[in-house]
Amino acid sequence: MSSSRKRRREEPAPYATLAGWNELESVTARRPRPPGHSRPQRRARPPKPENAPPRPPRSRGQRIRRLILALFLILFVMPSLLLGLAYWSAEIPDPSAVPTNQIATILTSDGATVIAKVVPPEGNRIPVPLSDVPEPVRQAVLSAEDRNFYTNPGYSTSAFIRAARDNLLGREDAGGGSTITQQYVKNAFLSSERTMSRKMRELIISAKMARQWSKDDILAAYLNTIYYGRGAYGISAAAKAYFGKAPQELSLAEGAVLASVIRTPSILDPETHLDQLRARWAYVLDGMVEMGVLKQADRAALGFPVIVPVTELDDSTPHGPEGLIRTQVLRELRASGISEAELDTGALQIFTTIDARAQEAALNSVGNVLGGQPSELRGAVVSIDPRSGAVRAYYGGPDGIGFDFAQAPLQTGSAFKTFAVLAALQQGIPMTYQLDSAPVTVNGEKIQNVSGESCGTCPLSEAFKRSLNTSFYRLTQALFEGPKAIANAAHQAGIPEQIAGVAGKTLTEEDGPPLPSIVLGAYSVRPIDMASAYATLAASGAYRAPYFVQKVITGDGRVLLDREANPQKSEQRIQASVADTVSQAMLPIAGYSNGHNLAGGRPSAAKTGTTQLGDTGANKDAWMVGFTPSLSTAVWVGTEQSQPIRTARGAAIYGSGLPSDIWKQTMDGALDGAPVEQFPMGEPLPGSAPANNYDILNPGNGDRQEPMVIIPPAPPPREVEIFPGLSIPVPG
């Protein structure tokens, strides 16, 4: 063997090779050997060279360059690739690809009576070519919605960044400022959810559409699909709804009105917000001047056009009382997760909880009782099934697109004393508890009963029947946490702690607990909530939330919602014996209040209430709320603006008058032919005496006038926020 070859064999192996050999040896050593197998002799391991050079560390410049490269890949290359892929795969839909719209039908619970129909978006749309829309009208729309329409790439980068910022910050106005192309894509083919993914899809489709469609085609599609308010989709329907003419006949001033309402049709309705519409109209015309498509002299000569009154419109929106039921049904469908697309295209059959007989009884009673009375009087009637929470009858006013008084927070007067009795029983105070009925002075305000009414010192049951304000004020003082205990009892029964659209919590002060005047009905409650809370008492303390929709079936037979198969669970909020005792205490009141016992000797538990208009001595709200084990009904009578309520003969209206008349006729009509049910007696409460010991079942004098509640200074009236930044006074 040559010396050179010998030297090569003796040279140490590279360090990497030695490391691999060591790892191999380690694995081999751990591998199990068969019996009798001897381990081979291990070759001598060459020593690690002492002079092997270490791997040089990366310099700071190398680390910075690697970081920049990684950020570039993450922030630019990968998003660009994803956007490119999304752009390449996006299909530009054609308007004809939108699913066929079909009318949804709202029915009574038995399916035999149609309450209302829901015409889907574009249900009244008649597409017209762009040439049929006058040029000034088109320019007005561009001035209102997208002044750079003919030059922008179909999307607004600044609007997208603004939407991303608002979504990250959780702001309510996230996503505003879209171009006309984006608006068309969103309204025709995407949802209105405020998410970044939806906004990205909108941007990509808009950008691709702007390259494949002409601007005139996009504008024509937009004008023919956008919503203009008054149930009008498309410029043809809008021209008819606002001006009773074809789009070709629109003037510049009229076109500017239609352009103005596109942004917020409900808030710029000329029937309710004419001043705001005029301001927006002026903004649109001024924008046309800035765009150079309208001369300043011509702008100054324009006057606001005459708009057709909504009462003259011939559309599918019900303008009678059933329109308010339709509104509640649609609100509940959305809350139940039924999408707008399903509502618009599913040919839905919507079975409500409304009982045709009960609804007819409610409408007839309102017409019979208020028909010959002063025109300013308004009423509300809500009937609820205590065993399910189903709304059986609903009347919020005569105008189906007007104000819904069944949803209006209104002072309840003595009808709220029921919750004071409930709070007393929960704290162990029995119906035999003795209360002084003499006048009482609080903070310089004298609280007394009407006409000096008094029972001396008498049981709580008698004070409840007579509705003695002074006795109940003293009861509030006897309760632990007095006013707060009464508020808590009302919330347990079903009065919500907060009402959507109304600022602040109910039954309390903004900066502290409720005032003692809560026992006299100083705080506002909605009629639907009074019917629901009394229904909890009728159900022996079991609360069930009120609802309007029983079942929803699509045109092809799919069931989207079925509360018959999946009834809502009840909440036992009040001890059954306590709730039943309250009901027993209310049995004599309907007869005591001018003889309003139900027909056929049917037992009923009820309470009237009346509130006073300031210190005028006149009344402004009158209530009757009562129930049987199978139906709870709340009735309110008042006015839109706080006015004295009087009969046609000039007499003051009390709860024991017109409201009790409506209540009795509604209940008798709804329950006609139904079995007569008795109220459960409930278990005796600690410290209480049997009912006959304190005359709880004695109906008393049937022609007595129900005492009016004289309320100490009440909290200032609240306002209902119907849109961010826009509120209206609460009626009553």
XYZ file of C-alpha atoms in Angstrom:
732
model
C 0.000 0.000 0.000
C 1.371 3.368 -0.986
C 2.111 5.955 1.640
C -0.395 8.442 0.143
C -3.185 5.900 0.283
C -2.254 5.053 3.846
C -2.415 8.683 4.817
C -5.897 9.057 3.333
C -7.157 6.100 5.364
C -5.802 7.590 8.585
C -7.297 11.049 8.007
C -10.220 11.820 10.349
C -13.714 11.812 8.859
C -15.530 15.156 8.519
C -17.445 16.296 11.598
C -20.823 15.950 9.907
C -19.991 12.356 8.980
C -18.969 11.577 12.532
C -22.214 12.993 13.857
C -24.221 10.859 11.469
C -22.182 7.798 12.452
C -22.826 8.504 16.141
C -26.567 8.772 15.536
C -26.545 5.530 13.559
C -24.598 3.773 16.306
C -27.022 5.061 18.912
C -30.042 3.704 17.008
C -28.279 0.411 16.367
C -27.400 0.042 20.046
C -31.059 0.481 21.042
C -32.380 -2.068 18.543
C -33.261 -5.432 20.250
C -31.064 -8.432 19.331
C -32.368 -11.969 18.747
C -31.259 -14.620 21.264
C -27.788 -15.937 20.669
C -26.861 -13.078 18.492
C -23.603 -11.424 19.528
C -23.012 -7.726 19.196
C -20.393 -7.024 16.523
C -17.248 -5.327 17.556
C -17.502 -1.569 17.290
C -14.901 0.104 15.182
C -12.764 2.612 16.849
C -14.332 6.068 16.675
C -12.041 8.687 15.298
C -11.529 11.583 17.661
C -13.270 14.912 16.932
C -10.804 17.266 15.395
C -9.852 19.953 17.837
C -9.238 22.503 15.147
C -12.726 22.200 13.397
C -13.844 25.767 12.553
C -17.213 26.886 14.227
C -20.136 28.033 12.041
C -19.859 31.807 11.707
C -22.881 33.732 13.287
C -25.243 35.700 11.019
C -24.505 39.365 10.840
C -27.090 41.981 11.855
C -27.510 42.973 8.213
C -28.312 39.380 7.263
C -30.980 39.145 9.984
C -32.593 42.413 8.875
C -32.632 41.297 5.234
C -34.253 37.983 6.189
C -36.909 39.809 8.275
C -37.700 42.218 5.453
C -38.017 39.290 3.032
C -40.396 37.452 5.387
C -42.560 40.539 5.891
C -42.650 41.158 2.168
C -43.814 37.605 1.541
C -46.454 37.752 4.282
C -47.786 41.255 3.707
C -47.509 41.636 -0.051
C -46.779 38.495 -2.028
C -49.246 36.144 -0.322
C -52.156 38.655 -0.231
C -51.489 39.543 -3.850
C -51.573 35.898 -4.836
C -54.803 35.365 -2.880
C -56.422 38.462 -4.371
C -55.315 37.417 -7.834
C -56.760 33.965 -7.324
C -60.020 35.411 -5.987
C -60.216 37.881 -8.879
C -59.570 35.123 -11.418
C -62.168 32.769 -9.887
C -64.888 35.409 -9.280
C -67.845 35.040 -11.604
C -69.640 38.204 -12.544
C -73.326 37.431 -12.016
C -76.009 38.650 -14.337
C -79.170 40.276 -12.936
C -81.148 37.366 -14.377
C -79.197 35.040 -12.049
C -80.965 36.432 -8.992
C -83.438 33.851 -7.580
C -87.044 34.471 -8.539
C -88.814 36.551 -5.915
C -92.091 35.236 -4.524
C -94.666 36.724 -2.189
C -94.795 35.475 1.423
C -98.206 35.115 3.088
C -98.912 35.869 6.760
C -101.819 33.805 8.113
C -103.827 33.408 11.300
C -103.044 30.429 13.520
C -105.537 28.158 11.727
C -104.279 29.192 8.279
C -107.780 30.160 7.154
C -107.396 33.957 7.177
C -104.752 36.031 5.394
C -103.480 38.825 7.648
C -101.031 40.382 5.195
C -98.673 39.635 2.327
C -94.993 40.445 2.031
C -93.914 41.603 -1.407
C -90.168 40.840 -1.691
C -87.556 43.329 -2.876
C -87.909 43.960 -6.595
C -91.348 42.394 -6.382
C -92.720 45.535 -8.013
C -89.648 46.191 -10.146
C -90.157 46.985 -13.830
C -86.742 47.303 -15.546
C -86.403 50.210 -17.940
C -83.505 51.030 -20.294
C -81.158 53.797 -19.260
C -82.388 55.880 -22.183
C -85.793 56.118 -20.451
C -84.208 57.900 -17.481
C -83.658 61.601 -18.228
C -80.035 62.716 -18.157
C -80.596 65.249 -15.312
C -82.126 62.494 -13.158
C -79.080 60.298 -13.746
C -76.764 63.143 -12.797
C -78.764 63.727 -9.613
C -78.213 60.090 -8.619
C -74.482 60.415 -9.285
C -74.378 63.595 -7.207
C -76.060 61.795 -4.304
C -74.190 58.493 -4.395
C -71.012 58.487 -6.519
C -69.759 61.691 -8.138
C -66.717 59.934 -9.643
C -68.710 57.026 -11.044
C -67.530 57.335 -14.649
C -63.837 57.606 -13.666
C -63.391 55.310 -10.654
C -62.343 51.617 -11.029
C -65.613 50.369 -9.523
C -64.510 50.619 -5.915
C -63.310 53.208 -3.437
C -60.014 52.448 -1.714
C -60.604 55.086 0.937
C -64.062 53.678 1.675
C -62.598 50.177 1.994
C -59.921 51.345 4.432
C -62.564 53.254 6.385
C -64.753 50.138 6.528
C -61.817 48.004 7.699
C -61.032 50.513 10.436
C -64.645 50.705 11.605
C -65.021 46.927 11.639
C -61.865 46.521 13.708
C -63.075 49.174 16.143
C -66.593 47.710 16.260
C -68.272 50.900 15.098
C -71.920 50.819 14.041
C -71.315 52.788 10.835
C -68.839 50.268 9.490
C -68.879 49.857 5.738
C -70.276 53.168 4.466
C -69.195 55.184 1.412
C -69.471 52.501 -1.302
C -69.481 53.331 -4.998
C -72.552 52.752 -7.158
C -70.923 49.582 -8.524
C -70.330 48.255 -5.002
C -73.871 49.128 -3.945
C -75.282 47.215 -6.906
C -73.124 44.160 -6.177
C -74.056 44.184 -2.482
C -77.794 44.677 -2.978
C -78.194 42.301 -5.912
C -75.869 39.435 -5.062
C -74.385 39.723 -1.571
C -75.719 40.055 1.961
C -75.704 43.232 4.049
C -73.611 41.775 6.887
C -70.839 44.062 8.129
C -67.802 41.806 7.820
C -64.442 42.169 6.146
C -64.936 38.989 4.100
C -68.163 40.349 2.588
C -66.494 43.693 1.899
C -63.565 41.941 0.175
C -65.928 39.952 -2.067
C -67.802 43.150 -2.864
C -64.566 44.915 -3.810
C -63.296 42.057 -6.007
C -66.572 41.564 -7.881
C -66.963 45.334 -8.308
C -63.460 45.694 -9.723
C -63.986 42.860 -12.198
C -67.463 44.082 -13.150
C -66.073 47.575 -13.878
C -63.679 46.012 -16.400
C -66.245 43.765 -18.098
C -69.375 45.924 -18.061
C -69.781 49.392 -19.453
C -70.519 52.159 -16.974
C -73.929 52.734 -18.548
C -74.838 49.072 -18.069
C -73.857 49.237 -14.396
C -75.825 52.451 -13.855
C -78.891 50.996 -15.563
C -78.732 47.869 -13.369
C -78.326 50.034 -10.269
C -81.264 52.323 -11.062
C -83.494 49.324 -11.759
C -82.697 47.418 -8.539
C -82.062 49.957 -5.765
C -84.679 50.568 -3.042
C -86.210 54.050 -2.948
C -88.586 53.682 -0.007
C -92.400 53.406 -0.014
C -92.017 49.766 -1.073
C -90.588 50.838 -4.450
C -87.705 48.888 -6.015
C -86.325 50.338 -9.216
C -86.726 53.790 -10.713
C -89.948 52.909 -12.528
C -91.761 51.911 -9.321
C -90.216 54.859 -7.459
C -91.419 57.404 -10.032
C -94.938 56.045 -9.630
C -94.777 55.824 -5.814
C -93.584 59.406 -5.297
C -94.979 61.302 -8.293
C -97.501 59.045 -10.024
C -95.701 59.160 -13.375
C -93.351 57.188 -15.604
C -89.569 57.701 -15.249
C -89.399 59.393 -18.672
C -91.639 62.169 -17.300
C -89.504 62.991 -14.245
C -88.203 66.527 -13.890
C -84.810 67.400 -12.428
C -86.386 68.447 -9.104
C -88.324 65.182 -8.906
C -85.283 63.135 -9.863
C -83.307 64.855 -7.094
C -85.941 63.711 -4.586
C -85.558 60.096 -5.700
C -81.777 60.434 -5.582
C -82.011 61.880 -2.076
C -83.972 59.012 -0.532
C -81.649 56.253 -1.776
C -79.224 56.581 1.161
C -81.788 56.166 3.991
C -85.340 55.759 2.624
C -87.055 55.237 5.997
C -85.403 58.249 7.639
C -86.118 60.533 4.661
C -89.776 59.605 4.231
C -91.591 62.782 3.106
C -94.607 61.894 5.284
C -92.611 61.963 8.533
C -89.274 63.673 7.847
C -89.937 66.269 5.185
C -87.422 68.785 6.593
C -84.598 66.226 6.496
C -85.579 65.273 2.943
C -85.514 68.907 1.849
C -82.009 69.300 3.298
C -80.764 66.212 1.467
C -82.458 67.403 -1.738
C -80.568 70.709 -1.517
C -77.305 68.813 -0.965
C -77.872 66.782 -4.143
C -78.580 69.865 -6.264
C -75.577 71.725 -4.837
C -73.454 68.707 -5.715
C -74.644 68.896 -9.315
C -73.473 72.496 -9.439
C -70.050 71.420 -8.136
C -69.927 68.653 -10.763
C -70.569 71.224 -13.495
C -73.761 69.596 -14.767
C -76.141 72.249 -13.393
C -75.837 76.011 -13.631
C -76.131 78.026 -10.454
C -78.925 80.154 -11.925
C -80.925 77.060 -12.841
C -80.271 75.647 -9.365
C -81.652 78.782 -7.726
C -84.818 78.605 -9.828
C -85.732 75.072 -8.739
C -88.472 74.509 -6.182
C -89.210 71.434 -4.125
C -91.739 69.292 -6.037
C -95.157 68.090 -4.863
C -95.045 64.465 -3.657
C -98.034 62.128 -3.883
C -99.486 61.461 -0.375
C -98.846 57.944 0.874
C -102.575 57.405 1.374
C -103.052 57.520 -2.401
C -100.555 54.754 -3.078
C -101.804 51.405 -4.324
C -99.347 48.905 -2.882
C -99.347 45.655 -0.944
C -98.432 47.188 2.392
C -101.478 46.849 4.677
C -102.521 50.244 5.961
C -104.998 48.902 8.515
C -104.276 47.451 11.973
C -102.966 44.233 10.407
C -99.949 46.168 9.113
C -98.616 46.441 12.678
C -98.896 42.659 13.085
C -96.940 42.286 9.851
C -94.175 44.478 11.285
C -93.906 42.351 14.429
C -93.903 39.138 12.396
C -91.072 40.314 10.137
C -89.039 41.454 13.142
C -89.472 38.043 14.773
C -88.543 36.175 11.590
C -85.245 38.025 11.406
C -84.565 37.351 15.095
C -85.301 33.638 14.491
C -82.565 33.425 11.854
C -84.758 33.350 8.750
C -82.796 35.309 6.163
C -84.024 38.003 3.831
C -83.250 35.709 0.894
C -85.518 32.995 2.313
C -88.250 35.536 2.960
C -87.952 36.993 -0.545
C -87.660 33.791 -2.574
C -89.181 30.996 -0.477
C -92.907 31.603 -1.109
C -93.269 31.314 2.655
C -96.471 30.410 4.460
C -96.146 32.149 7.838
C -98.606 30.850 10.422
C -98.918 33.364 13.242
C -100.264 32.887 16.766
C -103.128 35.294 16.053
C -106.509 33.711 16.756
C -109.026 34.884 14.171
C -111.902 35.041 16.673
C -109.874 36.869 19.331
C -108.526 39.327 16.758
C -111.990 40.050 15.433
C -113.238 40.578 18.995
C -110.450 43.062 19.691
C -111.061 45.044 16.490
C -114.817 45.073 16.999
C -114.521 46.177 20.622
C -112.250 49.101 19.723
C -114.599 50.125 16.921
C -117.702 49.816 19.101
C -116.311 51.678 22.108
C -114.200 54.393 20.463
C -116.305 54.793 17.321
C -118.444 57.642 18.622
C -115.776 59.193 20.844
C -113.473 62.194 20.182
C -111.182 61.633 17.187
C -107.977 62.249 19.157
C -108.490 59.140 21.304
C -106.223 56.179 20.573
C -106.259 52.635 21.910
C -104.142 49.501 22.195
C -105.213 45.903 22.858
C -102.926 42.879 23.368
C -104.137 39.382 24.295
C -101.652 36.628 25.258
C -102.077 32.937 26.004
C -100.531 32.427 29.500
C -99.818 28.759 28.799
C -97.575 29.402 25.798
C -96.803 33.130 25.420
C -98.579 33.186 22.040
C -100.074 36.563 21.092
C -103.730 35.842 20.257
C -104.949 39.377 19.454
C -103.021 42.552 18.670
C -104.152 46.099 17.985
C -101.659 48.950 18.148
C -103.603 51.574 16.236
C -105.669 52.051 13.070
C -102.698 52.857 10.791
C -100.677 49.852 9.686
C -97.662 51.978 8.812
C -98.117 54.466 11.639
C -97.167 54.493 15.309
C -97.730 51.245 17.221
C -99.232 52.110 20.615
C -99.023 48.493 21.772
C -95.227 48.981 21.712
C -95.263 52.469 23.287
C -93.969 52.980 26.854
C -96.866 54.603 28.764
C -97.586 55.395 32.411
C -99.720 52.621 33.912
C -101.285 54.235 36.987
C -102.898 51.877 39.504
C -102.481 48.889 37.196
C -98.929 48.751 38.553
C -100.097 48.206 42.135
C -100.390 44.519 41.320
C -96.602 44.250 41.459
C -96.547 45.942 44.868
C -98.916 43.243 46.149
C -96.634 40.628 44.596
C -93.565 42.139 46.304
C -95.400 42.255 49.656
C -96.367 38.575 49.496
C -92.803 37.642 48.535
C -91.601 39.379 51.715
C -94.130 37.592 53.908
C -96.646 40.438 54.188
C -100.115 38.805 53.950
C -103.267 40.168 52.373
C -104.608 40.712 55.914
C -101.874 43.298 56.596
C -103.510 46.451 57.950
C -102.820 49.753 56.176
C -103.840 53.316 57.021
C -105.623 55.049 54.117
C -105.387 58.629 55.438
C -103.629 61.241 53.235
C -99.832 61.288 53.380
C -97.402 64.130 52.575
C -94.071 63.371 50.876
C -91.521 66.121 50.169
C -94.248 68.713 50.359
C -96.500 66.811 47.935
C -99.811 65.627 49.363
C -100.852 62.157 48.218
C -104.538 61.437 48.648
C -107.357 59.385 47.237
C -109.923 60.848 44.881
C -112.951 62.423 46.582
C -111.519 61.668 49.992
C -111.947 57.908 49.475
C -110.912 56.018 52.619
C -111.330 52.710 54.386
C -109.730 53.952 57.614
C -107.295 51.221 58.502
C -108.124 48.142 56.456
C -106.500 44.978 55.035
C -104.238 45.087 52.011
C -106.896 43.119 50.111
C -109.471 45.887 50.606
C -106.975 48.649 49.754
C -106.092 46.724 46.582
C -109.737 46.351 45.565
C -110.407 50.054 46.168
C -107.028 51.054 44.643
C -106.186 53.404 47.532
C -103.074 55.402 46.706
C -102.276 56.367 50.290
C -102.402 52.779 51.522
C -100.076 51.600 48.777
C -97.644 54.425 49.386
C -97.427 53.265 53.016
C -97.033 49.673 51.796
C -93.998 50.771 49.777
C -92.467 52.228 52.933
C -93.075 48.935 54.770
C -91.264 46.846 52.144
C -87.571 46.044 52.393
C -85.930 48.105 49.619
C -89.466 49.432 48.930
C -89.474 50.855 45.369
C -86.684 48.545 44.215
C -88.574 45.488 45.532
C -91.618 46.519 43.475
C -89.468 47.000 40.357
C -87.845 43.594 40.897
C -91.251 41.928 41.241
C -92.405 43.553 37.986
C -89.263 42.377 36.184
C -89.805 38.855 37.501
C -93.340 38.881 36.124
C -92.202 39.937 32.647
C -91.627 43.699 32.443
C -88.300 43.895 30.538
C -85.372 45.683 32.127
C -84.601 47.410 28.837
C -86.608 48.183 25.698
C -84.944 48.238 22.292
C -84.770 51.790 20.950
C -85.420 53.400 24.340
C -82.422 54.771 26.194
C -81.770 53.593 29.739
C -83.289 50.900 31.916
C -86.971 50.635 32.715
C -88.612 51.225 36.123
C -85.708 53.198 37.547
C -83.925 56.524 37.591
C -80.966 57.141 35.319
C -78.641 57.790 38.263
C -80.167 55.675 41.010
C -82.958 53.392 42.236
C -86.637 53.985 41.438
C -88.679 56.551 43.321
C -91.508 55.613 45.720
C -93.983 56.856 43.104
C -93.326 53.619 41.202
C -96.185 52.075 43.191
C -98.564 54.613 41.632
C -97.493 53.788 38.063
C -95.192 56.747 37.470
C -92.828 54.757 35.217
C -93.720 53.812 31.647
C -94.515 50.284 30.479
C -95.680 48.965 27.100
C -99.157 47.396 26.772
C -97.657 44.178 25.377
C -95.450 43.887 28.472
C -98.379 44.473 30.843
C -100.317 41.677 29.110
C -97.252 39.415 29.360
C -96.560 40.176 33.036
C -100.192 39.534 34.008
C -100.048 36.314 31.957
C -97.240 35.153 34.261
C -99.620 35.501 37.225
C -102.311 33.638 35.291
C -99.814 30.792 34.718
C -99.098 30.477 38.471
C -95.782 32.334 38.190
C -94.422 30.651 35.034
C -93.092 33.212 32.551
C -93.199 32.641 28.802
C -91.947 35.328 26.426
C -94.635 36.646 24.050
C -94.253 35.673 20.391
C -96.140 36.071 17.097
C -94.858 33.322 14.754
C -95.945 29.707 15.229
C -94.737 27.985 12.068
C -92.997 28.854 8.783
C -93.172 26.591 5.717
C -91.545 27.221 2.336
C -93.352 26.786 -0.961
C -91.631 23.430 -1.519
C -92.687 22.113 1.897
C -89.569 22.703 3.994
C -90.249 23.724 7.615
C -88.052 26.649 8.659
C -89.613 27.199 12.088
C -92.059 25.166 14.175
C -92.858 26.205 17.727
C -95.525 23.535 17.972
C -92.860 20.848 17.692
C -90.373 22.855 19.762
C -92.340 24.953 22.264
C -90.428 27.476 24.301
C -89.613 26.481 27.858
C -91.249 28.301 30.727
C -89.375 29.945 33.594
C -90.845 29.543 37.073
C -90.022 33.086 38.149
C -92.572 33.455 40.943
C -93.588 30.945 43.601
C -96.874 29.394 42.460
C -98.648 29.999 45.773
C -97.658 33.685 45.702
C -98.828 34.195 42.102
C -102.113 32.391 42.778
C -102.749 34.504 45.883
C -102.287 37.686 43.836
C -104.760 36.350 41.266
C -107.293 35.547 44.002
C -106.939 39.097 45.355
C -107.793 40.473 41.892
C -110.999 38.466 41.401
C -113.446 41.103 42.726
C -111.966 44.075 40.857
C -113.634 43.681 37.431
C -117.070 43.655 39.030
C -116.116 46.438 41.447
C -115.055 48.604 38.476
C -118.494 49.568 37.123
C -119.669 45.975 36.734
C -117.266 44.515 34.170
C -117.510 40.853 35.156
C -117.145 38.527 32.169
C -120.152 36.856 30.572
C -121.473 33.548 31.885
C -120.020 34.012 35.351
C -116.503 33.391 34.016
C -113.984 34.282 36.780
C -111.392 36.909 35.922
C -108.578 38.680 37.734
C -108.131 42.322 36.735
C -106.825 45.753 37.674
C -107.657 49.193 36.342
C -105.398 52.224 36.201
C -105.669 55.932 35.448
C -102.978 58.631 35.382
C -103.357 62.366 35.706
C -102.152 65.021 33.278
C -99.776 67.010 35.476
C -101.653 69.200 37.932
C -104.496 69.943 35.508
C -106.953 67.642 37.247
C -107.593 65.887 33.904
C -106.650 62.313 32.997
C -104.249 61.297 30.218
C -103.903 57.469 30.346
C -106.510 54.857 31.237
C -105.907 51.096 31.546
C -107.672 47.818 32.132
C -105.510 44.697 32.421
C -106.971 41.338 33.364
C -106.905 37.629 32.708
C -108.451 34.217 32.972
C -106.318 31.058 33.200
C -106.329 30.894 29.381
C -106.112 34.538 28.209
C -104.473 37.758 29.451
C -105.510 41.082 27.883
C -104.156 44.599 28.354
C -106.100 47.651 27.126
C -104.874 51.253 27.028
C -106.754 54.391 25.986
C -105.066 57.778 25.558
C -103.845 60.226 22.906
C -100.782 60.686 20.707
C -99.818 63.889 22.463
C -100.453 64.218 26.187
C -103.978 65.632 26.114
C -106.913 65.363 28.509
C -108.938 62.261 27.687
C -112.707 62.823 27.777
C -115.741 61.090 26.394
C -117.966 62.577 23.721
C -120.091 63.976 26.544
C -117.100 65.668 28.143
C -116.715 63.283 31.095
C -113.249 62.258 32.258
C -112.157 58.785 31.113
C -111.080 56.340 33.816
C -109.755 52.811 33.573
C -113.112 51.550 34.788
C -114.793 53.255 31.813
C -113.902 52.920 28.126
C -110.822 50.655 28.640
C -112.888 48.241 30.749
C -115.619 48.250 28.098
C -113.048 47.298 25.433
C -111.485 44.688 27.725
C -114.796 42.982 28.523
C -115.947 42.873 24.892
C -112.567 41.511 23.764
C -112.447 38.812 26.431
C -116.092 37.790 25.992
C -115.709 37.531 22.221
C -112.416 35.641 22.354
C -113.603 33.157 25.011
C -117.118 32.637 23.707
C -117.839 28.924 23.789
C -114.636 28.062 25.682
C -114.871 26.116 28.962
C -115.255 28.222 32.132
C -112.054 27.776 34.135
C -111.479 28.403 37.826
C -108.326 29.912 39.299
C -106.158 27.718 41.529
C -106.376 28.665 45.207
C -102.710 27.994 45.880
C -101.170 26.916 49.127
C -101.707 29.180 52.166
C -98.796 31.550 52.726
C -97.152 31.951 56.152
C -99.047 34.518 58.212
C -102.025 34.770 55.840
C -105.617 34.085 56.750
C -108.135 32.188 54.625
C -109.572 34.227 51.812
C -113.078 34.516 53.273
C -111.664 36.116 56.435
C -110.894 39.367 54.641
C -113.705 39.565 52.118
C -111.431 38.989 49.131
C -114.200 37.463 47.015
C -116.815 40.110 47.729
C -117.273 42.098 44.485
C -118.392 45.156 46.440
C -120.340 48.061 44.957
C -120.528 47.452 41.231
C -121.077 51.082 40.214
C -118.172 52.687 42.052
C -115.816 54.957 40.134
C -112.251 53.677 40.014
C -110.043 56.169 41.909
C -107.657 58.145 39.779
C -103.953 57.896 40.542
C -102.521 61.230 41.617
C -98.833 60.832 40.946
C -96.089 62.944 42.545
C -93.650 64.590 40.129
C -92.680 61.839 37.678
C -89.414 61.361 35.793
C -89.170 63.403 32.583
C -90.715 61.663 29.548
C -88.338 59.548 27.520
C -87.892 59.439 23.776
C -87.817 56.475 21.401
C -84.721 56.342 19.192
C -85.929 55.148 15.784
C -82.521 55.680 14.137
C -79.100 56.618 15.519
C -79.304 60.306 16.330
C -83.020 60.594 15.581
C -85.625 60.232 18.356
C -89.329 60.922 18.692
C -91.311 61.712 21.867
C -93.090 58.796 23.491
C -96.878 59.238 23.071
C -98.758 59.760 26.323
